[in-house]
GROMACS .gro file of C-alpha atoms in nm:
model
   81
    1UNK     CA    1   0.496  -0.815  -1.334
    2UNK     CA    2   0.407  -0.903  -0.977
    3UNK     CA    3   0.227  -0.632  -0.786
    4UNK     CA    4   0.381  -0.528  -0.454
    5UNK     CA    5   0.167  -0.568  -0.146
    6UNK     CA    6  -0.047  -0.261  -0.094
    7UNK     CA    7   0.098  -0.188   0.251
    8UNK     CA    8   0.455  -0.211   0.114
    9UNK     CA    9   0.372   0.021  -0.176
   10UNK     CA   10   0.208   0.273   0.059
   11UNK     CA   11   0.508   0.257   0.294
   12UNK     CA   12   0.749   0.318   0.005
   13UNK     CA   13   0.543   0.615  -0.113
   14UNK     CA   14   0.539   0.758   0.239
   15UNK     CA   15   0.919   0.720   0.268
   16UNK     CA   16   0.962   0.897  -0.067
   17UNK     CA   17   0.730   1.181   0.038
   18UNK     CA   18   0.910   1.228   0.370
   19UNK     CA   19   1.252   1.220   0.201
   20UNK     CA   20   1.142   1.472  -0.059
   21UNK     CA   21   1.006   1.711   0.203
   22UNK     CA   22   1.316   1.675   0.423
   23UNK     CA   23   1.544   1.737   0.125
   24UNK     CA   24   1.350   2.044   0.012
   25UNK     CA   25   1.345   2.192   0.363
   26UNK     CA   26   1.713   2.137   0.440
   27UNK     CA   27   1.919   1.961   0.172
   28UNK     CA   28   2.207   1.757   0.312
   29UNK     CA   29   2.402   1.458   0.184
   30UNK     CA   30   2.183   1.238   0.407
   31UNK     CA   31   1.856   1.376   0.272
   32UNK     CA   32   1.991   1.345  -0.081
   33UNK     CA   33   2.076   0.979  -0.020
   34UNK     CA   34   1.736   0.908   0.134
   35UNK     CA   35   1.561   1.074  -0.161
   36UNK     CA   36   1.770   0.878  -0.410
   37UNK     CA   37   1.715   0.549  -0.223
   38UNK     CA   38   1.341   0.597  -0.184
   39UNK     CA   39   1.309   0.696  -0.552
   40UNK     CA   40   1.500   0.385  -0.656
   41UNK     CA   41   1.280   0.165  -0.436
   42UNK     CA   42   0.962   0.302  -0.595
   43UNK     CA   43   1.104   0.255  -0.943
   44UNK     CA   44   1.192  -0.106  -0.869
   45UNK     CA   45   0.855  -0.178  -0.708
   46UNK     CA   46   0.667  -0.034  -1.006
   47UNK     CA   47   0.897  -0.154  -1.285
   48UNK     CA   48   0.970   0.198  -1.407
   49UNK     CA   49   1.280   0.407  -1.472
   50UNK     CA   50   1.186   0.754  -1.350
   51UNK     CA   51   1.025   0.874  -1.029
   52UNK     CA   52   0.754   1.051  -1.230
   53UNK     CA   53   0.660   0.722  -1.396
   54UNK     CA   54   0.693   0.535  -1.065
   55UNK     CA   55   0.450   0.768  -0.890
   56UNK     CA   56   0.205   0.742  -1.178
   57UNK     CA   57   0.232   0.360  -1.174
   58UNK     CA   58   0.198   0.346  -0.795
   59UNK     CA   59  -0.119   0.554  -0.812
   60UNK     CA   60  -0.258   0.316  -1.075
   61UNK     CA   61  -0.170   0.015  -0.859
   62UNK     CA   62  -0.341   0.169  -0.558
   63UNK     CA   63  -0.647   0.229  -0.773
   64UNK     CA   64  -0.642  -0.141  -0.869
   65UNK     CA   65  -0.636  -0.235  -0.502
   66UNK     CA   66  -0.926   0.002  -0.430
   67UNK     CA   67  -1.130  -0.134  -0.719
   68UNK     CA   68  -1.056  -0.490  -0.610
   69UNK     CA   69  -1.182  -0.421  -0.260
   70UNK     CA   70  -1.503  -0.264  -0.387
   71UNK     CA   71  -1.558  -0.527  -0.657
   72UNK     CA   72  -1.549  -0.267  -0.933
   73UNK     CA   73  -1.387  -0.371  -1.260
   74UNK     CA   74  -1.270  -0.158  -1.550
   75UNK     CA   75  -1.571  -0.278  -1.750
   76UNK     CA   76  -1.807  -0.175  -1.470
   77UNK     CA   77  -1.653   0.173  -1.461
   78UNK     CA   78  -1.684   0.207  -1.840
   79UNK     CA   79  -2.053   0.115  -1.826
   80UNK     CA   80  -2.115   0.363  -1.546
   81UNK     CA   81  -1.962   0.652  -1.742
   0.00000   0.00000   0.00000
């Protein structure tokens, strides 16, 4: 699976968070649609089927980006533990 660009993944997560907050504060058909659309986008970007799995996968992807920037690999982290 191709990884989405970090900035696109972060933007999608921010849209989901904003939609979720808006919908919880004042649920309307528009906020429901935005929540559904942003959830679907995250699922597609992460190759998952549920928003719970999408958020978990997005967090893992962001961790990969962080590790890549710092030069840390999974093997390095295992040795450090």
